[in-house]
Amino acid sequence: MKRLVAFDLDGTLAESKQPIDAEMASLLARLTRIVTVAVISGGDWPQFDQQLVGHLPAEADLNRLILLPTSGTKLYRYKTTWTQIYAQDFTAEERTHILTALDKAVDAAGLVGGRTWGDKIEDRGSQITFSGLGQHAPLDAKTAWDPDFAKRKQLQAELAPLLPGFAVRVGGSTSIDITRAGVDKAYGMTQLAAVANIATEDMIFLGDAIYPGGNDDAVREAGIDTIAVRDVHETKRVVEGIFMCLRGAVS
């Protein structure tokens, strides 16, 4: 029987940088009553707080919820308040090197200029993220910016050779995420297994980018059971099915 259900955030539990809706909040709360729930995403803690934590109903068992920002390089648990258990941040030298390389690659990829909503580059401590339209772009603009992944793949191709020893991955609908090499959501799931004392074979992961090159696919490649979902609506229906199966197993 699965003891932990893990989720991607954007595109899986919520639309990009939008709060979870009331139905999803209720489903997650019900799930925490019977199993440990984890959420892992490239976003930093403030994004988790704004999109997820602040919208959960009172009946959610927060002691059975584990949050892993920046692809698992940070981990938070609830201990009367949300507490950071660890953070694996870049050194000052690593940060400077990444930012310098990113400036060069953005220029080479022709992504300088154009309308933006907020800063394009966000330092998340253990991850640096480039967002083509800025951190606060509206959903419709983000959806239309790079539907075929061409802009992000070009930037990835320009940037990766400049950053040996680092991983450069396509993130959300407009973003590129940079972490240390070997750091991805599979890494985060391994960290989660150690902290939660739950074997990876007792976990299942849901994400909307479980396909070659997708930022959720590393979990599948690591041999962890996964369910690919198309969107938030499909996640809800899958969670209902998981809930029914697990409820029957523990009753």
Coordinates of N, CA and C in Angstrom, one line a residue:
M1 N 0.8 -1.2 0.0 CA 0.0 0.0 0.0 C 0.9 1.3 0.0
K2 N 0.5 2.2 -0.8 CA 1.2 3.5 -0.8 C 1.0 4.2 0.5
R3 N 2.1 4.8 1.1 CA 2.1 5.5 2.3 C 2.2 7.0 2.1
L4 N 2.6 7.4 0.9 CA 2.8 8.9 0.6 C 2.4 9.2 -0.8
V5 N 1.7 10.2 -1.0 CA 1.3 10.7 -2.3 C 1.9 12.1 -2.5
A6 N 2.7 12.2 -3.5 CA 3.5 13.5 -3.8 C 2.9 14.2 -5.0
F7 N 3.0 15.5 -5.1 CA 2.5 16.2 -6.2 C 3.4 17.3 -6.6
D8 N 3.5 17.6 -7.9 CA 4.0 18.8 -8.4 C 2.9 19.9 -8.1
L9 N 3.3 21.2 -8.2 CA 2.4 22.3 -7.8 C 1.8 22.9 -9.0
D10 N 2.5 23.7 -9.8 CA 2.0 24.5 -10.9 C 1.6 23.5 -12.0
G11 N 0.4 23.6 -12.5 CA -0.1 22.8 -13.6 C -0.7 21.5 -13.1
T12 N -0.4 21.2 -11.9 CA -0.9 19.9 -11.3 C -1.9 20.1 -10.2
L13 N -1.6 20.9 -9.2 CA -2.5 21.2 -8.1 C -3.2 22.6 -8.4
A14 N -2.5 23.5 -9.1 CA -3.0 24.8 -9.4 C -2.5 25.3 -10.7
E15 N -3.2 26.3 -11.3 CA -2.7 26.9 -12.5 C -1.4 27.7 -12.1
S16 N -0.6 28.1 -13.1 CA 0.7 28.7 -12.8 C 0.6 29.9 -11.9
K17 N 1.2 29.7 -10.7 CA 1.3 30.8 -9.7 C -0.1 31.3 -9.2
Q18 N -1.1 30.4 -9.4 CA -2.4 30.8 -8.9 C -2.7 29.9 -7.6
P19 N -3.6 30.3 -6.7 CA -3.9 29.5 -5.6 C -4.7 28.3 -5.9
I20 N -4.6 27.2 -5.1 CA -5.5 26.1 -5.3 C -6.9 26.5 -5.1
D21 N -7.8 25.9 -5.8 CA -9.2 26.2 -5.6 C -9.8 25.4 -4.5
A22 N -11.1 25.7 -4.2 CA -11.7 25.1 -3.0 C -11.8 23.6 -3.1
E23 N -12.1 23.1 -4.3 CA -12.3 21.7 -4.5 C -10.9 21.0 -4.2
M24 N -9.9 21.5 -4.8 CA -8.6 20.9 -4.6 C -8.1 21.0 -3.1
A25 N -8.4 22.1 -2.5 CA -8.1 22.2 -1.1 C -8.8 21.2 -0.2
S26 N -10.0 20.9 -0.6 CA -10.8 19.9 0.2 C -10.3 18.5 -0.1
L27 N -9.9 18.2 -1.3 CA -9.4 16.9 -1.7 C -8.1 16.6 -1.0
L28 N -7.2 17.6 -0.9 CA -5.9 17.5 -0.3 C -6.1 17.3 1.2
A29 N -7.0 18.0 1.8 CA -7.3 17.9 3.3 C -7.7 16.5 3.6
R30 N -8.7 16.0 2.8 CA -9.2 14.6 3.0 C -8.0 13.6 2.9
L31 N -7.1 13.8 1.9 CA -6.0 12.9 1.7 C -5.1 12.9 2.9
T32 N -4.9 14.0 3.5 CA -4.0 14.1 4.7 C -4.5 13.3 5.9
R33 N -5.8 13.0 5.9 CA -6.4 12.2 7.0 C -6.0 10.8 6.9
I34 N -5.5 10.3 5.8 CA -5.2 8.8 5.6 C -3.8 8.5 5.2
V35 N -3.1 9.5 4.7 CA -1.8 9.2 4.1 C -0.9 10.5 4.2
T36 N 0.4 10.4 4.2 CA 1.3 11.5 4.1 C 1.2 12.1 2.7
V37 N 1.2 13.4 2.7 CA 1.1 14.1 1.4 C 2.3 15.1 1.3
A38 N 2.9 15.1 0.1 CA 4.0 16.0 -0.1 C 3.8 16.8 -1.4
V39 N 4.3 18.0 -1.4 CA 4.3 18.8 -2.6 C 5.7 19.3 -2.9
I40 N 6.2 19.0 -4.2 CA 7.5 19.4 -4.6 C 7.4 20.2 -5.8
S41 N 8.1 21.3 -5.9 CA 8.1 22.2 -7.0 C 9.3 23.1 -7.1
G42 N 9.6 23.7 -8.2 CA 10.7 24.6 -8.4 C 10.5 25.9 -7.7
G43 N 9.3 26.2 -7.3 CA 9.0 27.5 -6.6 C 9.6 27.5 -5.3
D44 N 9.8 28.7 -4.7 CA 10.3 28.9 -3.4 C 9.2 28.9 -2.3
W45 N 9.6 29.0 -1.1 CA 8.6 28.9 0.0 C 7.4 30.0 -0.1
P46 N 7.7 31.2 -0.4 CA 6.6 32.2 -0.5 C 5.5 31.7 -1.5
Q47 N 5.9 31.1 -2.6 CA 4.9 30.6 -3.6 C 4.1 29.5 -3.0
F48 N 4.7 28.6 -2.2 CA 3.9 27.5 -1.5 C 2.9 28.1 -0.6
D49 N 3.4 29.1 0.2 CA 2.5 29.8 1.2 C 1.3 30.4 0.5
Q50 N 1.6 31.1 -0.6 CA 0.5 31.9 -1.2 C -0.4 31.0 -2.0
Q51 N 0.1 29.9 -2.6 CA -0.7 29.1 -3.5 C -1.4 28.0 -2.8
L52 N -0.8 27.5 -1.7 CA -1.2 26.2 -1.1 C -1.6 26.3 0.4
V53 N -0.6 26.7 1.2 CA -0.8 26.6 2.6 C -2.0 27.5 3.1
G54 N -2.0 28.7 2.6 CA -3.0 29.6 3.1 C -4.5 29.3 2.6
H55 N -4.6 28.2 1.8 CA -5.9 27.9 1.3 C -6.4 26.5 1.8
L56 N -5.7 25.9 2.6 CA -6.1 24.6 3.1 C -7.1 24.8 4.2
P57 N -8.2 23.9 4.2 CA -9.2 24.1 5.3 C -8.7 23.6 6.6
A58 N -9.4 23.9 7.7 CA -9.0 23.6 9.0 C -8.8 22.1 9.3
E59 N -9.6 21.3 8.5 CA -9.5 19.8 8.8 C -8.3 19.2 8.2
A60 N -7.5 19.9 7.4 CA -6.2 19.3 6.9 C -5.3 19.0 8.1
D61 N -4.7 17.8 8.0 CA -3.7 17.4 9.0 C -2.3 17.8 8.6
L62 N -2.0 19.0 9.1 CA -0.7 19.6 8.6 C 0.5 18.8 9.0
N63 N 0.4 18.0 10.1 CA 1.5 17.2 10.5 C 1.8 16.1 9.5
R64 N 0.9 15.8 8.5 CA 1.1 14.8 7.5 C 1.3 15.5 6.1
L65 N 1.7 16.7 6.1 CA 2.0 17.5 4.9 C 3.4 17.9 4.9
I66 N 4.2 17.6 3.9 CA 5.6 17.9 3.8 C 5.7 18.8 2.5
L67 N 6.4 19.9 2.6 CA 6.6 20.8 1.4 C 8.0 20.9 1.1
L68 N 8.3 20.8 -0.2 CA 9.7 20.8 -0.7 C 9.8 21.8 -1.9
P69 N 10.1 23.1 -1.5 CA 10.4 24.1 -2.5 C 11.7 23.8 -3.3
T70 N 11.9 24.5 -4.3 CA 13.1 24.5 -5.2 C 13.6 23.1 -5.4
S71 N 12.7 22.3 -5.9 CA 13.0 20.9 -6.3 C 13.5 20.0 -5.2
G72 N 13.2 20.3 -4.0 CA 13.6 19.5 -2.9 C 14.9 19.9 -2.2
T73 N 15.5 21.0 -2.6 CA 16.7 21.5 -2.0 C 16.3 22.3 -0.7
K74 N 15.0 22.5 -0.5 CA 14.5 22.9 0.8 C 13.4 22.0 1.3
L75 N 13.2 21.9 2.6 CA 12.1 21.1 3.1 C 11.5 21.7 4.3
Y76 N 10.2 21.8 4.3 CA 9.4 22.3 5.4 C 8.4 21.3 6.0
R77 N 8.4 21.3 7.4 CA 7.4 20.5 8.1 C 6.6 21.4 9.1
Y78 N 5.5 21.0 9.5 CA 4.7 21.7 10.4 C 5.0 21.3 11.9
K79 N 5.4 22.2 12.7 CA 5.7 22.0 14.1 C 5.2 23.2 14.9
T80 N 3.9 23.2 15.0 CA 3.1 24.3 15.6 C 3.1 25.5 14.6
T81 N 4.2 25.6 13.8 CA 4.3 26.6 12.7 C 5.1 25.9 11.6
W82 N 5.1 26.5 10.4 CA 5.9 25.9 9.4 C 7.4 26.2 9.6
T83 N 8.2 25.1 9.6 CA 9.6 25.2 10.0 C 10.5 24.6 8.9
Q84 N 11.5 25.3 8.5 CA 12.4 24.8 7.5 C 13.3 23.8 8.2
I85 N 13.3 22.6 7.6 CA 14.2 21.5 8.1 C 15.6 21.6 7.6
Y86 N 15.7 21.9 6.3 CA 17.0 22.1 5.7 C 16.9 23.0 4.5
A87 N 18.0 23.6 4.1 CA 18.1 24.4 2.8 C 19.6 24.2 2.3
Q88 N 19.7 23.9 1.1 CA 21.0 23.6 0.5 C 21.3 24.7 -0.5
D89 N 21.6 25.9 0.0 CA 21.8 27.1 -0.8 C 23.1 27.1 -1.6
F90 N 23.1 27.9 -2.7 CA 24.3 28.1 -3.4 C 25.3 28.9 -2.6
T91 N 26.6 28.8 -2.9 CA 27.6 29.7 -2.3 C 27.6 31.0 -3.1
A92 N 28.2 32.0 -2.5 CA 28.3 33.3 -3.2 C 29.0 33.2 -4.6
E93 N 30.0 32.3 -4.6 CA 30.7 32.2 -5.9 C 29.9 31.5 -6.9
E94 N 29.1 30.4 -6.5 CA 28.2 29.8 -7.5 C 27.2 30.7 -8.0
R95 N 26.6 31.5 -7.1 CA 25.6 32.4 -7.5 C 26.1 33.4 -8.5
T96 N 27.2 34.0 -8.3 CA 27.8 35.0 -9.3 C 28.1 34.3 -10.6
H97 N 28.6 33.1 -10.6 CA 28.9 32.4 -11.8 C 27.6 32.2 -12.6
I98 N 26.6 31.7 -12.0 CA 25.3 31.4 -12.6 C 24.7 32.7 -13.2
L99 N 24.7 33.8 -12.5 CA 24.0 35.0 -12.9 C 24.8 35.6 -14.1
T100 N 26.1 35.5 -14.1 CA 26.9 36.0 -15.2 C 26.6 35.2 -16.5
A101 N 26.6 33.8 -16.4 CA 26.3 33.0 -17.5 C 24.9 33.2 -18.0
L102 N 23.9 33.4 -17.1 CA 22.5 33.6 -17.5 C 22.4 34.9 -18.3
D103 N 23.1 36.0 -17.9 CA 23.0 37.2 -18.7 C 23.5 37.0 -20.1
K104 N 24.6 36.2 -20.3 CA 25.1 36.0 -21.6 C 24.2 35.1 -22.4
A105 N 23.6 34.1 -21.8 CA 22.8 33.2 -22.6 C 21.4 33.8 -23.0
V106 N 20.9 34.7 -22.1 CA 19.6 35.4 -22.4 C 19.9 36.3 -23.6
D107 N 21.0 37.0 -23.7 CA 21.3 37.8 -24.8 C 21.5 37.0 -26.1
A108 N 22.2 35.9 -26.0 CA 22.5 35.1 -27.2 C 21.2 34.5 -27.7
A109 N 20.3 34.2 -26.8 CA 19.0 33.6 -27.2 C 18.0 34.6 -27.7
G110 N 18.3 35.9 -27.7 CA 17.4 36.9 -28.2 C 16.3 37.2 -27.3
L111 N 16.4 37.0 -26.0 CA 15.3 37.1 -25.0 C 15.4 38.4 -24.2
V112 N 16.2 39.3 -24.6 CA 16.3 40.6 -23.9 C 15.2 41.5 -24.5
G113 N 14.7 42.3 -23.6 CA 13.6 43.3 -24.0 C 12.2 42.6 -24.0
G114 N 11.3 43.4 -24.5 CA 9.9 43.0 -24.5 C 9.2 43.3 -23.1
R115 N 7.9 43.2 -23.1 CA 7.1 43.6 -21.9 C 7.3 42.5 -20.9
T116 N 7.5 43.0 -19.6 CA 7.6 42.0 -18.5 C 6.8 42.5 -17.4
W117 N 6.5 41.5 -16.5 CA 5.8 41.8 -15.2 C 6.6 41.3 -14.1
G118 N 7.4 42.2 -13.5 CA 8.3 41.9 -12.5 C 9.7 41.4 -13.0
D119 N 10.6 41.1 -12.0 CA 11.9 40.6 -12.4 C 11.9 39.3 -13.2
K120 N 12.8 39.3 -14.2 CA 13.0 38.0 -14.9 C 13.8 37.0 -14.2
I121 N 14.7 37.4 -13.4 CA 15.6 36.5 -12.7 C 15.3 36.5 -11.2
E122 N 15.0 35.3 -10.6 CA 14.7 35.2 -9.2 C 15.7 34.2 -8.6
D123 N 16.4 34.7 -7.5 CA 17.3 33.9 -6.7 C 16.6 33.3 -5.6
R124 N 16.4 32.0 -5.7 CA 15.7 31.2 -4.7 C 16.6 30.5 -3.7
G125 N 17.8 31.0 -3.6 CA 18.7 30.5 -2.6 C 19.4 29.2 -3.1
S126 N 18.7 28.2 -3.3 CA 19.2 26.9 -3.8 C 18.9 26.7 -5.3
Q127 N 18.2 27.6 -5.9 CA 17.9 27.5 -7.3 C 17.7 29.0 -7.8
I128 N 18.2 29.2 -9.1 CA 18.0 30.4 -9.7 C 17.1 30.2 -10.9
T129 N 16.1 31.0 -11.1 CA 15.0 30.8 -12.1 C 14.9 32.0 -13.0
F130 N 14.9 31.8 -14.3 CA 14.7 32.8 -15.3 C 13.2 32.6 -15.8
S131 N 12.5 33.7 -15.7 CA 11.1 33.7 -16.2 C 11.0 34.7 -17.4
G132 N 10.7 34.2 -18.5 CA 10.7 35.0 -19.8 C 9.9 36.3 -19.7
L133 N 8.8 36.3 -19.0 CA 7.9 37.5 -18.9 C 7.9 38.1 -17.5
G134 N 8.8 37.7 -16.7 CA 8.8 38.2 -15.3 C 8.0 37.3 -14.4
Q135 N 8.3 37.5 -13.1 CA 7.7 36.6 -12.1 C 6.2 36.8 -11.9
H136 N 5.6 37.9 -12.3 CA 4.2 38.2 -12.0 C 3.4 38.3 -13.3
A137 N 3.8 37.7 -14.4 CA 3.1 37.8 -15.6 C 1.7 37.1 -15.5
P138 N 0.7 37.6 -16.1 CA -0.6 37.0 -16.1 C -0.6 35.7 -16.8
L139 N -1.5 34.8 -16.4 CA -1.6 33.4 -17.0 C -1.8 33.4 -18.5
D140 N -2.6 34.2 -19.0 CA -2.8 34.2 -20.5 C -1.6 34.6 -21.3
A141 N -0.8 35.6 -20.8 CA 0.4 35.9 -21.4 C 1.4 34.8 -21.3
K142 N 1.5 34.2 -20.2 CA 2.5 33.1 -20.0 C 2.1 31.9 -20.9
T143 N 0.9 31.6 -21.0 CA 0.4 30.5 -21.9 C 0.8 30.7 -23.3
A144 N 0.7 32.0 -23.8 CA 0.9 32.3 -25.2 C 2.4 32.5 -25.5
W145 N 3.2 32.7 -24.5 CA 4.6 33.1 -24.8 C 5.5 32.0 -25.5
D146 N 5.4 30.8 -25.1 CA 6.3 29.8 -25.6 C 5.6 28.4 -25.7
P147 N 4.5 28.3 -26.4 CA 3.7 27.1 -26.4 C 4.4 25.9 -26.9
D148 N 5.4 26.1 -27.8 CA 6.1 24.9 -28.4 C 7.4 24.7 -27.7
F149 N 7.7 25.4 -26.6 CA 9.0 25.2 -25.9 C 10.2 25.8 -26.6
A150 N 10.1 26.3 -27.8 CA 11.2 26.7 -28.6 C 12.1 27.7 -27.9
K151 N 11.5 28.8 -27.3 CA 12.3 29.8 -26.6 C 13.1 29.2 -25.4
R152 N 12.4 28.4 -24.7 CA 13.1 27.9 -23.5 C 14.2 26.9 -23.9
K153 N 13.9 26.1 -24.9 CA 14.9 25.1 -25.3 C 16.1 25.8 -25.9
Q154 N 15.9 26.9 -26.6 CA 17.0 27.6 -27.1 C 17.9 28.2 -26.0
L155 N 17.2 28.8 -25.0 CA 17.9 29.3 -23.9 C 18.7 28.2 -23.1
Q156 N 18.0 27.1 -23.0 CA 18.7 26.0 -22.3 C 19.9 25.5 -23.1
A157 N 19.8 25.5 -24.4 CA 21.0 25.1 -25.2 C 22.1 26.1 -25.1
E158 N 21.8 27.4 -25.0 CA 22.8 28.4 -24.9 C 23.5 28.4 -23.5
L159 N 22.7 28.1 -22.5 CA 23.1 28.2 -21.1 C 23.9 27.0 -20.6
A160 N 23.5 25.8 -21.0 CA 24.0 24.6 -20.4 C 25.6 24.5 -20.6
P161 N 26.1 24.8 -21.8 CA 27.6 24.7 -21.9 C 28.3 25.7 -21.0
L162 N 27.7 26.8 -20.6 CA 28.3 27.8 -19.8 C 28.3 27.4 -18.3
L163 N 27.6 26.4 -18.0 CA 27.4 26.0 -16.6 C 27.7 24.5 -16.3
P164 N 28.9 24.1 -16.6 CA 29.2 22.7 -16.3 C 29.2 22.5 -14.8
G165 N 28.6 21.4 -14.3 CA 28.5 21.2 -12.9 C 27.1 21.6 -12.4
F166 N 26.3 22.2 -13.3 CA 25.0 22.6 -12.9 C 24.0 22.0 -13.8
A167 N 22.7 21.9 -13.3 CA 21.6 21.4 -14.2 C 20.8 22.6 -14.6
V168 N 20.4 22.6 -15.9 CA 19.6 23.7 -16.5 C 18.4 23.0 -17.1
R169 N 17.2 23.2 -16.5 CA 16.0 22.5 -16.9 C 14.9 23.5 -17.3
V170 N 14.1 23.1 -18.2 CA 12.8 23.8 -18.5 C 11.9 23.6 -17.3
G171 N 11.4 24.8 -16.8 CA 10.6 24.7 -15.6 C 9.1 24.9 -16.0
G172 N 8.5 26.0 -15.5 CA 7.1 26.3 -15.8 C 6.9 26.8 -17.2
S173 N 5.8 27.4 -17.5 CA 5.4 27.8 -18.8 C 6.3 28.8 -19.5
T174 N 7.1 29.6 -18.7 CA 8.0 30.6 -19.2 C 9.4 30.5 -18.6
S175 N 9.7 29.4 -17.9 CA 10.9 29.5 -17.0 C 11.9 28.4 -17.3
I176 N 13.1 28.8 -16.9 CA 14.3 27.9 -16.8 C 14.8 27.9 -15.4
D177 N 15.0 26.7 -14.9 CA 15.5 26.5 -13.5 C 17.0 26.0 -13.5
I178 N 17.8 26.6 -12.7 CA 19.2 26.2 -12.6 C 19.5 25.8 -11.1
T179 N 20.0 24.6 -11.0 CA 20.4 24.0 -9.7 C 21.7 23.4 -9.9
R180 N 22.3 22.9 -8.8 CA 23.5 22.1 -8.9 C 23.2 20.8 -9.7
A181 N 24.2 20.2 -10.3 CA 24.0 19.0 -11.1 C 23.5 17.9 -10.1
G182 N 22.6 17.1 -10.7 CA 22.0 16.0 -9.9 C 20.8 16.4 -9.1
V183 N 20.5 17.7 -9.0 CA 19.4 18.2 -8.3 C 18.2 18.3 -9.2
D184 N 17.2 17.5 -9.0 CA 15.9 17.5 -9.7 C 14.9 17.0 -8.8
K185 N 13.7 16.7 -9.3 CA 12.6 16.2 -8.4 C 12.8 14.8 -7.9
A186 N 13.6 14.0 -8.7 CA 14.0 12.7 -8.2 C 14.9 12.8 -7.0
Y187 N 15.8 13.8 -7.0 CA 16.6 14.1 -5.9 C 15.8 14.5 -4.7
G188 N 14.8 15.4 -5.0 CA 13.9 15.8 -3.9 C 13.1 14.7 -3.3
M189 N 12.7 13.7 -4.1 CA 11.9 12.6 -3.6 C 12.8 11.7 -2.7
T190 N 14.1 11.6 -3.1 CA 15.0 10.8 -2.3 C 15.3 11.5 -0.9
Q191 N 15.4 12.8 -0.9 CA 15.5 13.6 0.3 C 14.2 13.4 1.2
L192 N 13.1 13.4 0.5 CA 11.8 13.2 1.2 C 11.7 11.8 1.9
A193 N 12.2 10.8 1.1 CA 12.2 9.5 1.7 C 12.9 9.4 3.0
A194 N 14.1 10.0 3.0 CA 14.9 10.0 4.2 C 14.3 10.7 5.4
V195 N 13.7 11.9 5.1 CA 13.1 12.7 6.2 C 11.8 12.1 6.7
A196 N 11.0 11.6 5.8 CA 9.7 11.0 6.2 C 9.9 9.5 6.6
N197 N 11.0 8.9 6.4 CA 11.3 7.5 6.7 C 10.2 6.6 6.0
I198 N 10.0 6.9 4.7 CA 9.1 6.2 3.9 C 9.9 5.8 2.6
A199 N 10.0 4.5 2.3 CA 10.7 4.1 1.1 C 10.1 4.6 -0.2
T200 N 10.9 4.8 -1.2 CA 10.3 5.4 -2.4 C 9.3 4.4 -3.1
E201 N 9.5 3.1 -2.9 CA 8.5 2.2 -3.4 C 7.1 2.3 -2.8
D202 N 7.1 3.0 -1.6 CA 5.8 3.2 -1.0 C 5.2 4.6 -1.3
M203 N 5.8 5.3 -2.3 CA 5.3 6.6 -2.7 C 4.7 6.5 -4.1
I204 N 3.9 7.5 -4.4 CA 3.4 7.7 -5.8 C 3.4 9.2 -6.1
F205 N 3.8 9.6 -7.3 CA 4.0 11.1 -7.6 C 3.1 11.4 -8.8
L206 N 2.4 12.6 -8.7 CA 1.6 13.1 -9.8 C 2.2 14.4 -10.3
G207 N 2.3 14.5 -11.6 CA 2.8 15.7 -12.2 C 2.3 15.9 -13.6
D208 N 2.3 17.2 -14.1 CA 1.8 17.5 -15.5 C 2.9 17.5 -16.5
A209 N 4.2 17.3 -16.0 CA 5.3 17.3 -17.0 C 6.1 16.0 -16.9
I210 N 5.4 14.9 -16.9 CA 6.0 13.6 -16.9 C 6.1 13.1 -18.4
Y211 N 7.1 13.6 -19.0 CA 7.4 13.3 -20.4 C 8.9 13.6 -20.7
P212 N 9.5 13.1 -21.7 CA 10.9 13.3 -21.9 C 11.2 14.8 -22.0
G213 N 12.1 15.3 -21.1 CA 12.4 16.7 -21.0 C 11.6 17.5 -20.1
G214 N 10.5 16.9 -19.6 CA 9.7 17.6 -18.6 C 10.3 17.6 -17.2
N215 N 10.0 18.6 -16.4 CA 10.7 18.7 -15.2 C 10.2 17.8 -14.1
D216 N 9.1 17.0 -14.4 CA 8.7 16.0 -13.5 C 9.2 14.6 -13.9
D217 N 9.8 14.5 -15.1 CA 10.1 13.2 -15.6 C 11.2 12.5 -14.9
A218 N 12.0 13.2 -14.2 CA 13.1 12.6 -13.4 C 12.6 11.6 -12.4
V219 N 11.4 11.9 -11.9 CA 10.8 11.0 -10.9 C 10.5 9.7 -11.5
R220 N 9.9 9.7 -12.7 CA 9.6 8.4 -13.4 C 10.9 7.7 -13.7
E221 N 11.9 8.4 -14.2 CA 13.2 7.8 -14.6 C 13.9 7.2 -13.4
A222 N 13.6 7.7 -12.2 CA 14.2 7.1 -11.0 C 13.5 5.9 -10.5
G223 N 12.5 5.5 -11.2 CA 11.8 4.2 -10.9 C 10.7 4.4 -9.8
I224 N 10.4 5.6 -9.5 CA 9.3 5.9 -8.6 C 8.0 5.8 -9.3
D225 N 6.9 5.2 -8.8 CA 5.6 5.2 -9.4 C 5.1 6.6 -9.7
T226 N 4.6 6.8 -10.9 CA 4.1 8.2 -11.2 C 2.8 8.0 -12.0
I227 N 2.0 9.1 -11.9 CA 0.8 9.3 -12.7 C 0.9 10.6 -13.4
A228 N 0.9 10.6 -14.7 CA 0.9 11.8 -15.5 C -0.5 12.4 -15.7
V229 N -0.6 13.6 -15.3 CA -1.9 14.3 -15.5 C -1.8 15.4 -16.5
R230 N -2.9 15.7 -17.1 CA -2.9 16.8 -18.2 C -3.0 18.1 -17.5
D231 N -3.8 18.2 -16.5 CA -4.1 19.5 -15.9 C -4.7 19.4 -14.5
V232 N -5.1 20.5 -13.9 CA -5.6 20.5 -12.6 C -6.9 19.7 -12.5
H233 N -7.7 19.8 -13.4 CA -9.0 19.0 -13.4 C -8.7 17.5 -13.3
E234 N -7.8 17.0 -14.2 CA -7.5 15.6 -14.1 C -6.9 15.2 -12.8
T235 N -6.1 16.0 -12.2 CA -5.5 15.7 -10.9 C -6.6 15.5 -9.9
K236 N -7.6 16.3 -9.9 CA -8.7 16.1 -9.0 C -9.4 14.8 -9.1
R237 N -9.6 14.3 -10.3 CA -10.2 13.0 -10.6 C -9.3 11.9 -10.1
V238 N -8.0 12.0 -10.4 CA -7.1 11.0 -9.9 C -7.0 10.9 -8.4
V239 N -7.0 12.1 -7.8 CA -7.0 12.1 -6.3 C -8.2 11.4 -5.7
E240 N -9.3 11.7 -6.3 CA -10.5 11.0 -5.9 C -10.4 9.5 -5.9
G241 N -9.8 9.0 -7.0 CA -9.6 7.6 -7.1 C -8.6 7.0 -6.1
I242 N -7.5 7.8 -5.9 CA -6.5 7.4 -4.9 C -7.1 7.4 -3.5
F243 N -7.9 8.4 -3.2 CA -8.5 8.4 -1.9 C -9.4 7.2 -1.7
M244 N -10.2 6.8 -2.7 CA -11.1 5.7 -2.5 C -10.3 4.4 -2.3
C245 N -9.2 4.2 -3.0 CA -8.3 3.0 -2.9 C -7.7 3.0 -1.5
L246 N -7.1 4.1 -1.1 CA -6.4 4.1 0.2 C -7.3 4.0 1.3
R247 N -8.5 4.6 1.2 CA -9.4 4.6 2.3 C -9.9 3.1 2.5
G248 N -10.1 2.4 1.4 CA -10.5 1.0 1.5 C -9.4 0.2 2.1
A249 N -8.1 0.5 1.8 CA -7.0 -0.3 2.3 C -6.7 -0.1 3.8
V250 N -7.1 1.1 4.3 CA -6.8 1.4 5.8 C -8.0 1.2 6.6
S251 N -9.2 1.0 6.0 CA -10.4 0.8 6.8 C -10.5 -0.6 7.5

